[in-house]
XYZ file of C-alpha atoms in Angstrom:
646
model
C 32.278 -23.048 11.144
C 30.468 -25.369 13.594
C 32.424 -26.466 16.629
C 34.464 -29.476 15.501
C 33.985 -31.317 18.813
C 30.233 -30.970 18.735
C 30.093 -32.254 15.111
C 32.427 -35.192 15.824
C 30.246 -36.347 18.825
C 27.041 -35.855 16.813
C 28.380 -37.807 14.061
C 29.421 -40.736 16.158
C 26.091 -40.872 17.872
C 24.367 -40.845 14.429
C 26.584 -43.455 13.006
C 26.118 -45.879 16.013
C 22.315 -45.328 15.848
C 21.796 -45.854 12.212
C 23.902 -48.857 11.208
C 25.294 -51.834 13.101
C 29.003 -52.447 12.551
C 30.929 -55.640 12.916
C 33.234 -55.394 15.851
C 36.332 -55.745 13.603
C 35.704 -52.567 11.656
C 37.762 -49.675 13.107
C 35.652 -46.502 13.509
C 36.923 -43.006 14.408
C 35.965 -39.413 13.862
C 37.866 -36.856 11.659
C 36.415 -33.440 11.889
C 32.612 -33.814 11.090
C 33.090 -37.276 9.602
C 32.658 -40.822 10.878
C 35.127 -43.018 9.071
C 34.967 -46.840 9.176
C 37.590 -49.132 7.809
C 39.754 -46.290 6.632
C 43.506 -46.453 7.523
C 45.547 -43.419 8.959
C 46.156 -40.815 6.273
C 49.833 -40.261 5.480
C 51.195 -36.726 5.218
C 52.258 -37.207 1.644
C 48.521 -37.810 0.668
C 47.416 -34.671 2.599
C 50.082 -32.697 0.792
C 49.173 -33.991 -2.692
C 45.425 -33.305 -2.063
C 46.107 -29.739 -0.970
C 47.800 -28.887 -4.137
C 44.598 -29.595 -6.029
C 41.997 -28.553 -3.472
C 43.214 -24.970 -3.113
C 41.965 -23.705 -6.440
C 38.968 -21.427 -6.489
C 36.508 -20.079 -9.020
C 34.626 -16.965 -9.584
C 30.971 -17.481 -10.383
C 28.828 -14.687 -11.703
C 25.766 -14.098 -9.659
C 24.334 -10.716 -10.845
C 24.870 -7.027 -11.741
C 24.125 -4.204 -9.508
C 22.611 -0.983 -10.781
C 25.973 0.910 -10.589
C 27.526 -1.638 -13.051
C 29.459 -3.578 -10.395
C 29.001 -7.234 -9.881
C 28.124 -9.922 -7.290
C 30.150 -12.975 -7.524
C 30.507 -16.231 -5.517
C 33.851 -17.583 -4.679
C 35.484 -19.559 -1.838
C 37.628 -17.992 0.935
C 38.278 -20.409 3.717
C 35.894 -23.487 4.037
C 32.869 -22.391 2.058
C 31.503 -20.451 -0.908
C 30.575 -16.946 -0.070
C 29.301 -13.799 -1.746
C 31.672 -11.079 -2.866
C 31.437 -7.679 -4.580
C 33.648 -6.718 -7.451
C 33.394 -2.963 -8.084
C 35.193 -2.860 -11.580
C 37.223 -5.137 -13.833
C 40.224 -6.340 -11.873
C 39.167 -4.802 -8.645
C 39.449 -6.720 -5.371
C 36.882 -9.254 -4.350
C 35.275 -7.760 -1.230
C 33.623 -10.356 0.884
C 30.106 -9.656 1.704
C 28.803 -12.813 3.573
C 30.751 -14.679 6.336
C 28.368 -17.549 7.266
C 29.283 -21.007 8.230
C 27.085 -22.322 5.363
C 27.856 -21.740 1.675
C 25.716 -19.264 -0.247
C 23.870 -21.069 -3.178
C 22.944 -17.988 -5.276
C 22.263 -14.332 -5.112
C 19.807 -12.123 -7.180
C 19.923 -8.350 -7.178
C 16.644 -6.408 -6.480
C 16.108 -4.207 -9.492
C 16.490 -0.515 -8.939
C 18.384 -1.172 -5.603
C 21.707 -1.986 -4.329
C 20.193 -4.746 -2.212
C 19.973 -8.339 -3.197
C 18.398 -11.716 -2.018
C 20.728 -14.616 -1.377
C 19.928 -18.296 -0.915
C 21.437 -20.594 1.696
C 20.653 -23.855 3.395
C 21.984 -25.539 6.567
C 24.353 -28.550 6.574
C 23.441 -29.358 2.994
C 19.866 -30.271 3.863
C 18.486 -28.221 0.863
C 15.776 -26.503 2.917
C 16.798 -23.246 1.377
C 16.076 -19.822 3.149
C 16.005 -16.445 1.561
C 17.711 -13.490 3.037
C 17.632 -9.798 1.892
C 20.577 -7.415 2.516
C 22.828 -4.837 1.067
C 26.588 -4.512 0.554
C 26.789 -3.563 4.182
C 24.579 -4.347 7.258
C 22.745 -7.417 8.579
C 20.562 -9.754 6.514
C 16.836 -10.062 7.017
C 15.322 -13.563 6.668
C 12.276 -13.499 4.279
C 11.240 -17.179 4.811
C 9.953 -19.621 7.333
C 12.449 -22.051 8.818
C 11.805 -25.616 7.896
C 10.603 -24.850 4.345
C 12.308 -25.157 1.009
C 12.391 -21.801 -0.939
C 13.451 -21.291 -4.556
C 15.295 -18.424 -6.074
C 12.831 -15.345 -6.450
C 11.940 -13.396 -9.618
C 11.358 -9.755 -9.377
C 9.266 -7.130 -10.914
C 10.992 -4.524 -13.114
C 10.764 -1.954 -10.361
C 11.934 -4.269 -7.657
C 8.782 -3.930 -5.472
C 7.511 -7.453 -6.068
C 9.315 -10.669 -5.394
C 7.837 -14.088 -6.067
C 9.248 -17.470 -5.146
C 8.108 -21.139 -4.718
C 7.893 -22.811 -1.394
C 7.806 -26.543 -0.598
C 7.179 -28.052 3.012
C 8.347 -31.276 4.515
C 6.086 -34.389 3.887
C 4.198 -32.696 1.119
C 4.254 -32.835 -2.712
C 2.550 -29.416 -2.929
C 4.287 -26.183 -3.920
C 3.095 -22.738 -3.167
C 4.047 -19.461 -4.923
C 4.589 -16.604 -2.477
C 4.819 -12.847 -3.088
C 6.322 -10.045 -1.036
C 7.590 -6.387 -1.344
C 11.219 -6.989 -0.317
C 11.361 -3.451 1.145
C 8.184 -3.776 3.192
C 7.666 -5.497 6.486
C 5.227 -8.362 6.964
C 4.749 -11.890 5.919
C 4.508 -12.966 2.233
C 1.043 -13.679 0.637
C 0.060 -16.897 -0.964
C -0.680 -16.641 -4.761
C -1.313 -20.217 -5.638
C -0.785 -23.757 -4.227
C -0.872 -26.836 -6.368
C 0.313 -30.466 -5.984
C 3.537 -30.865 -8.066
C 6.628 -28.701 -8.729
C 6.014 -25.113 -9.754
C 8.340 -22.194 -10.192
C 8.034 -18.515 -10.938
C 9.552 -17.485 -14.234
C 8.762 -13.777 -14.941
C 6.559 -10.927 -13.768
C 4.938 -8.663 -16.492
C 6.028 -5.072 -16.613
C 2.752 -3.819 -15.371
C 2.819 -6.474 -12.474
C -0.677 -7.697 -13.629
C 0.448 -11.177 -14.324
C 2.993 -13.787 -13.668
C 4.472 -16.630 -15.686
C 5.334 -19.830 -13.904
C 6.171 -23.326 -15.054
C 5.055 -26.645 -13.674
C 7.591 -29.575 -13.952
C 6.083 -32.766 -14.919
C 9.451 -34.439 -15.214
C 12.899 -33.529 -16.334
C 11.552 -34.130 -19.862
C 8.238 -32.259 -19.830
C 7.058 -29.033 -18.328
C 4.149 -26.651 -18.923
C 3.814 -22.729 -18.843
C 1.080 -21.023 -16.940
C 0.007 -17.259 -16.814
C -1.314 -16.251 -13.363
C -3.544 -13.098 -13.126
C -2.250 -11.542 -9.908
C -5.504 -9.673 -9.268
C -7.987 -12.494 -9.664
C -5.707 -15.520 -8.970
C -6.860 -17.166 -12.080
C -4.326 -19.430 -13.738
C -4.351 -20.374 -17.399
C -2.119 -22.789 -19.149
C -0.415 -21.538 -22.321
C -0.651 -23.700 -25.434
C -2.815 -26.360 -23.470
C -3.202 -28.384 -26.677
C 0.493 -28.608 -27.552
C 2.284 -31.890 -27.453
C 4.250 -32.739 -24.260
C 7.549 -30.821 -24.382
C 10.185 -29.265 -22.227
C 10.096 -25.478 -21.537
C 12.790 -23.525 -19.810
C 13.044 -20.018 -18.662
C 10.024 -18.395 -20.185
C 9.814 -14.702 -20.138
C 7.345 -11.986 -21.186
C 8.261 -9.856 -24.268
C 7.162 -6.271 -24.205
C 3.446 -5.847 -24.103
C 2.988 -9.241 -22.483
C 1.101 -10.836 -25.401
C 4.217 -12.922 -26.394
C 6.900 -14.718 -24.567
C 10.253 -16.288 -25.204
C 11.470 -19.595 -23.956
C 13.775 -22.587 -24.648
C 11.745 -25.586 -25.815
C 12.140 -29.035 -27.450
C 8.613 -29.036 -28.853
C 8.533 -30.671 -32.240
C 12.336 -31.081 -32.123
C 14.963 -33.443 -30.870
C 16.987 -30.575 -29.629
C 16.136 -27.551 -27.537
C 15.658 -24.227 -29.405
C 14.729 -20.725 -28.623
C 11.121 -19.928 -29.505
C 8.681 -17.102 -29.388
C 5.177 -18.177 -28.140
C 1.937 -16.158 -28.711
C 0.174 -16.151 -25.238
C -3.388 -16.168 -26.592
C -3.008 -18.773 -29.229
C 0.031 -20.745 -28.163
C 1.587 -20.558 -31.609
C 5.285 -20.945 -31.689
C 7.765 -19.345 -33.788
C 11.415 -20.835 -33.757
C 14.091 -18.191 -33.419
C 17.001 -20.692 -33.847
C 16.050 -22.988 -36.713
C 18.463 -25.495 -38.174
C 20.412 -26.224 -34.929
C 21.919 -29.648 -34.315
C 22.704 -29.027 -30.698
C 20.760 -27.709 -27.582
C 20.352 -24.069 -26.789
C 21.191 -24.112 -23.109
C 20.776 -20.580 -21.854
C 19.821 -17.086 -23.039
C 19.383 -13.395 -21.943
C 17.608 -10.534 -23.412
C 17.979 -6.719 -23.043
C 15.102 -5.015 -21.150
C 13.961 -3.410 -24.517
C 13.818 -6.781 -26.016
C 16.266 -5.942 -28.757
C 19.572 -7.658 -28.233
C 19.567 -11.432 -27.591
C 22.401 -13.594 -26.339
C 22.235 -17.345 -26.111
C 24.580 -20.399 -25.679
C 24.626 -23.536 -27.614
C 26.033 -26.860 -26.116
C 28.086 -28.195 -28.976
C 29.221 -31.680 -27.941
C 29.828 -30.334 -24.431
C 31.571 -27.062 -25.397
C 29.686 -23.839 -25.249
C 29.151 -21.421 -28.277
C 27.996 -17.918 -27.397
C 25.833 -16.008 -29.903
C 24.846 -12.306 -29.814
C 22.293 -11.004 -32.214
C 19.544 -8.423 -32.897
C 16.368 -10.268 -31.922
C 14.115 -8.354 -34.301
C 16.106 -8.510 -37.505
C 18.055 -11.833 -36.295
C 21.207 -10.137 -37.651
C 24.305 -11.353 -35.974
C 26.164 -8.582 -33.998
C 29.963 -8.627 -33.235
C 30.773 -11.831 -31.241
C 33.233 -12.206 -28.388
C 36.188 -14.518 -28.925
C 36.063 -16.502 -25.719
C 38.546 -19.220 -24.582
C 37.343 -22.658 -25.532
C 35.274 -24.154 -22.690
C 31.776 -23.922 -21.004
C 29.761 -20.920 -20.461
C 28.308 -20.941 -16.938
C 26.370 -17.672 -16.838
C 25.177 -14.946 -19.201
C 23.311 -11.746 -18.166
C 22.969 -8.228 -19.635
C 23.748 -5.317 -17.280
C 20.589 -3.299 -16.231
C 21.351 -0.621 -18.986
C 21.782 -3.371 -21.586
C 25.162 -2.214 -22.787
C 27.251 -5.062 -21.467
C 26.917 -8.870 -21.161
C 28.427 -10.703 -18.084
C 29.839 -13.984 -19.123
C 31.027 -16.765 -16.748
C 33.408 -19.282 -18.139
C 35.385 -22.353 -17.163
C 37.321 -24.943 -19.009
C 39.662 -27.872 -18.293
C 42.658 -25.764 -17.207
C 40.705 -22.803 -15.608
C 38.697 -22.903 -12.375
C 36.313 -20.350 -13.760
C 36.233 -16.537 -14.197
C 33.827 -13.706 -15.163
C 34.213 -11.516 -18.342
C 32.063 -8.714 -19.858
C 31.278 -8.049 -23.437
C 30.613 -4.461 -24.551
C 27.795 -4.752 -27.134
C 28.553 -1.355 -28.980
C 32.208 -1.308 -28.565
C 32.816 -4.995 -29.344
C 35.260 -5.257 -26.347
C 35.859 -8.260 -24.126
C 36.945 -7.301 -20.614
C 38.124 -9.740 -18.019
C 36.807 -8.999 -14.482
C 38.452 -11.753 -12.298
C 41.531 -13.874 -12.267
C 41.033 -16.939 -10.262
C 43.761 -18.993 -8.806
C 44.757 -22.586 -9.289
C 46.758 -22.590 -6.072
C 50.098 -24.294 -6.658
C 49.243 -25.771 -9.973
C 50.777 -24.758 -13.333
C 48.137 -24.897 -16.025
C 50.764 -25.907 -18.576
C 51.106 -29.284 -16.730
C 47.397 -30.071 -16.714
C 45.675 -32.626 -18.866
C 43.567 -31.612 -21.576
C 40.591 -33.932 -22.028
C 40.205 -35.803 -25.260
C 36.778 -36.299 -26.653
C 36.210 -39.952 -27.829
C 33.313 -42.167 -28.792
C 32.763 -45.924 -28.364
C 30.120 -48.178 -29.735
C 27.731 -49.772 -27.194
C 26.096 -53.152 -27.260
C 23.297 -51.999 -29.678
C 25.526 -49.882 -31.895
C 24.790 -46.528 -30.066
C 27.702 -44.065 -30.254
C 28.537 -43.083 -26.668
C 30.694 -39.937 -26.022
C 33.307 -39.686 -23.160
C 35.929 -37.394 -21.960
C 39.393 -38.832 -21.355
C 42.101 -37.343 -19.100
C 45.338 -39.021 -19.717
C 48.353 -38.565 -17.284
C 51.363 -36.867 -18.687
C 54.929 -38.241 -18.610
C 54.122 -41.860 -18.924
C 56.911 -43.830 -20.451
C 56.205 -45.457 -23.921
C 54.733 -48.849 -23.554
C 53.612 -48.405 -19.942
C 49.972 -49.047 -19.309
C 48.046 -46.979 -16.930
C 45.241 -47.873 -14.518
C 41.764 -46.545 -15.345
C 39.011 -44.768 -13.327
C 35.570 -44.724 -14.937
C 33.804 -41.670 -13.416
C 30.110 -41.660 -14.119
C 28.017 -38.513 -13.684
C 24.790 -38.157 -11.802
C 21.351 -37.066 -12.753
C 20.861 -39.230 -14.739
C 19.918 -36.152 -16.819
C 23.195 -34.552 -16.580
C 26.210 -34.291 -18.821
C 30.019 -34.474 -18.210
C 31.581 -31.367 -19.784
C 35.077 -30.049 -20.277
C 34.852 -27.802 -17.255
C 37.429 -27.420 -14.500
C 37.485 -30.961 -12.930
C 40.146 -31.000 -10.216
C 39.320 -34.417 -9.365
C 40.148 -35.835 -12.830
C 43.290 -33.789 -12.971
C 44.334 -34.854 -9.519
C 43.881 -38.644 -10.303
C 45.703 -38.268 -13.591
C 48.594 -36.583 -11.939
C 48.926 -38.169 -8.559
C 47.730 -41.815 -9.304
C 48.957 -41.650 -12.893
C 45.502 -43.045 -13.903
C 43.631 -42.393 -16.951
C 40.288 -40.920 -16.071
C 37.267 -41.592 -18.360
C 34.027 -39.673 -17.949
C 31.459 -41.145 -20.196
C 28.034 -39.652 -21.135
C 25.988 -42.799 -21.110
C 22.592 -42.964 -22.685
C 20.154 -40.954 -20.644
C 22.592 -37.993 -20.502
C 21.566 -34.440 -21.437
C 23.080 -32.626 -24.252
C 22.569 -35.075 -27.103
C 18.885 -34.635 -27.977
C 15.533 -35.800 -26.634
C 15.867 -39.405 -28.124
C 19.319 -39.975 -26.366
C 17.892 -38.648 -23.251
C 15.091 -41.121 -23.169
C 17.047 -44.221 -23.888
C 17.351 -45.371 -20.214
C 13.871 -44.578 -18.971
C 11.911 -47.017 -16.744
C 12.566 -50.676 -17.717
C 15.411 -49.617 -19.988
C 17.426 -48.526 -16.868
C 20.212 -51.108 -17.218
C 20.925 -50.340 -20.865
C 23.042 -47.468 -19.497
C 24.885 -50.113 -17.465
C 25.648 -52.076 -20.528
C 27.207 -48.899 -21.949
C 29.820 -49.275 -19.244
C 30.312 -52.822 -20.196
C 31.035 -51.648 -23.775
C 33.476 -49.061 -22.480
C 35.185 -51.884 -20.597
C 35.497 -53.575 -23.995
C 36.986 -50.312 -25.435
C 39.447 -50.107 -22.617
C 40.649 -53.593 -23.216
C 41.665 -52.650 -26.870
C 43.632 -49.662 -26.002
C 47.434 -50.232 -25.860
C 48.059 -47.625 -23.087
C 45.427 -48.741 -20.769
C 45.572 -51.634 -18.177
C 42.252 -53.466 -18.512
C 43.327 -55.459 -15.307
C 43.219 -52.353 -13.199
C 39.895 -50.602 -13.735
C 37.808 -48.848 -10.967
C 34.405 -47.487 -11.296
C 33.408 -44.278 -9.529
C 30.323 -42.108 -9.282
C 28.063 -39.887 -7.157
C 24.307 -39.689 -6.743
C 22.853 -41.517 -9.772
C 26.485 -42.165 -10.675
C 26.609 -43.898 -7.377
C 23.844 -46.191 -8.473
C 25.740 -46.778 -11.680
C 28.837 -47.636 -9.844
C 26.978 -50.134 -7.728
C 25.144 -51.544 -10.731
C 28.427 -51.773 -12.746
C 30.091 -53.641 -9.929
C 27.227 -56.125 -9.832
C 27.463 -56.778 -13.562
C 31.243 -56.628 -14.169
C 32.927 -57.279 -10.826
C 35.276 -59.732 -12.518
C 36.625 -57.029 -14.800
C 37.040 -54.386 -12.040
C 39.406 -53.986 -9.065
C 36.778 -52.125 -6.986
C 34.386 -49.210 -6.837
C 33.697 -45.867 -5.231
C 30.127 -44.629 -4.718
C 28.939 -41.531 -3.065
C 25.395 -41.203 -1.938
C 24.074 -43.593 -4.599
C 20.741 -45.271 -4.925
C 21.031 -48.849 -3.826
C 17.311 -49.862 -4.114
C 14.815 -47.730 -6.229
C 11.921 -48.981 -3.882
C 13.439 -47.837 -0.603
C 14.811 -44.660 -2.368
C 11.322 -43.688 -3.544
C 9.875 -44.251 -0.040
C 12.484 -41.876 1.598
C 13.430 -39.278 -0.887
C 11.700 -35.982 -0.035
C 8.075 -35.922 -1.043
C 8.483 -32.545 -3.032
C 10.571 -34.493 -5.623
C 9.200 -37.848 -5.698
C 6.817 -37.654 -8.596
C 9.545 -36.087 -10.644
C 11.844 -38.990 -10.106
C 9.038 -41.476 -10.763
C 8.700 -39.940 -14.174
C 12.429 -40.712 -14.883
C 12.925 -44.057 -13.043
C 9.471 -45.535 -13.008
C 6.528 -45.671 -10.753
C 7.287 -48.262 -7.926
C 3.478 -48.527 -7.266
C 2.991 -50.017 -10.701
C 3.349 -53.955 -10.243
C 5.307 -54.259 -13.459
C 7.748 -51.571 -12.516
C 8.083 -52.856 -9.118
C 9.076 -56.231 -10.639
C 11.764 -54.428 -12.652
C 13.040 -52.644 -9.552
C 13.195 -55.852 -7.691
C 15.309 -57.440 -10.440
C 17.699 -54.560 -11.100
C 18.272 -53.117 -7.570
C 21.861 -53.366 -6.565
C 20.611 -54.427 -3.107
C 19.133 -57.496 -4.782
C 22.371 -58.279 -6.538
C 25.148 -57.389 -3.975
C 26.284 -61.079 -3.690
C 27.868 -60.483 -7.187
C 30.160 -57.884 -5.907
C 33.403 -59.458 -5.021
C 35.776 -56.507 -4.891
C 36.347 -53.689 -2.296
C 33.924 -50.722 -2.069
C 34.333 -47.209 -0.815
C 30.950 -45.551 0.126
C 30.524 -41.832 1.273
C 27.369 -40.147 2.373
C 26.001 -36.905 3.842
C 23.865 -37.301 6.775
C 21.409 -34.460 5.790
C 20.886 -35.633 2.268
C 17.270 -35.050 1.269
C 17.583 -36.640 -2.224
C 19.326 -39.963 -1.680
C 18.883 -40.427 2.118
C 21.519 -41.924 4.295
C 19.535 -45.215 4.478
C 20.609 -46.065 0.886
C 24.256 -46.110 1.968
C 23.805 -47.652 5.282
C 21.834 -50.804 3.824
C 24.497 -51.371 1.094
C 27.400 -51.092 3.565
C 25.786 -53.416 5.962
C 24.821 -56.021 3.508
C 28.260 -55.971 1.641
C 30.026 -56.495 5.071
C 27.656 -59.387 5.936
C 28.804 -60.798 2.611
C 32.362 -60.710 3.767
C 33.422 -57.827 1.396
C 35.754 -55.029 2.407
C 33.906 -51.733 2.550
C 35.180 -48.389 3.713
C 32.383 -45.942 4.777
C 32.630 -42.131 5.369
C 29.598 -40.258 6.888
C 29.718 -36.560 7.024
C 27.404 -35.139 9.701
C 27.213 -31.575 8.238
C 26.775 -32.365 4.441
C 23.885 -33.159 2.374
C 23.782 -34.295 -1.425
C 27.384 -33.297 -2.285
C 30.254 -32.121 -0.049
C 30.407 -28.493 -0.117
C 32.645 -27.536 2.760
C 36.456 -27.626 2.024
C 37.610 -29.592 5.098
C 35.084 -32.281 4.185
C 36.120 -32.348 0.505
C 39.829 -32.530 1.516
C 39.003 -35.552 3.649
C 36.949 -37.207 0.854
C 39.849 -36.867 -1.571
C 42.420 -38.162 0.780
C 40.217 -41.279 1.488
C 39.667 -41.795 -2.173
C 43.328 -41.500 -2.804
C 44.242 -44.280 -0.213
C 41.456 -46.543 -1.527
C 42.240 -46.217 -5.211
C 45.995 -46.465 -4.650
C 45.396 -49.703 -2.766
C 43.209 -51.006 -5.562
C 45.909 -50.229 -8.160
C 48.808 -51.593 -6.213
C 47.057 -54.807 -5.331
C 46.159 -57.557 -7.800
C 42.461 -57.552 -6.620
C 41.343 -59.720 -9.579
């Protein structure tokens, strides 16, 4: 871990240089954080936080050729890579860096792998090749952003995408992981591209071009000539995910929503672009899939109202094979072993932090590989979220997960925390949510996590209901949720706080500007406070993608919409306390967005607590920082709920 004194001094210098503070706002450093307006944290709060912050998950990363697994899990402050030799075997730690490991991918035919890691949450990811022992070799150039690589079947070719600072262009690079030397450039284009699969003969590569989170295109690149050809160029705009060559490379398989409200598995003829739907009749999205190397056995997961359903079948005959009986929850990963005999399954749910299983295809046996800990928590005492729906202003049915505290006396009303997810193209699902569990237990608050319009998982139409000038319709969904809360006998409509991160941070600010009189306060972490300043400062490699979702600020009509709806233009309407948190290295929603909202709210005379982490980016990934974040949130929300702030 970086030296705490160095971090504290750097954070203080950064804070004093980037936002002017009224003299009356107390400022101090705690670890890597500069905190403003935050009282001293009592020991009882620290103890309560630790009970919930010590859980850890096992996340499947990949199989190794000998049938063992790579998993990611946290020991100490950050998530690191571990090796599990067999079901129930010890987790042997492989990486020991100060920064968390984002992912790891095995190099086929080898006991080596490539791991991905950034610095301080800056998301300028670097690739490193290494084995179970020995030092890692950096494959990438510092100061660039590198995506997870794909490999040829024999492991002698790796391809990944690279972005550079200040540019919207992406480059595909190729390298033999076992050979020395610099990678060679395959293709460079303006806009987001990513490799998807390499043909068995290594003659061609599939890659995708992301137009937006609602539209993408598939291309085939001839590796000898460098010629790139779009597959199905005359097809209507659609979303394509994870395309892969089938044997012979004349057909491919992918997830797509072409001609459908939901995403389905399809086969595509490479020459003609003709699609064949493999999963007809589905009412919910296919979210992931894997296929054995011989192309025979197919496994895929369906997102049914937030819960995962796993299907295993013969791809050729479409006959269902024996299915594993999994605990009800959310599947986080599926991948066949190199020999195709077993399927690795990552799974989490509301009372389990997340573990890894394997399914024997022929023997129809489910085997648990890991048993992750919940620290001092008893799973039997945890809240099981209830799935509810409420009607919005236009009659739209909006789903939400509700965590209710246990042991509340009959007739007693609880305070409410409305926790809005980011994205906006994301979805709150019944995964291990230690924050919701913590607030329900420690603060005795009912935590409601809505999937407002614009959320993923409910079809293409629902996803598009908040685009561009319709942005504030999702804010109105929260107004309808406040109406729903007011009608519930066990909820205190006079003690409701709004809470969100990233796009959910924007939603928290926007909800506070619209419904401040119905709220006691709000928490926002690295939220967008003005779409125009956000577009100017978010990293260039993602700017066009965000324009496709939010609207193009260069269009005068859209600029007028932004000027009207920006929280910065409406902060005078916020008349309740706010807690703002930010990572100084955030490339998505830069620190400026938080600085300006804090400064303006204070100028308006509003109470604002501000926490700035010097060694974090878009999300707080280091345990000491997450501990402090939760402690500050506890103090802030407890103050709101104990004070009649209306």
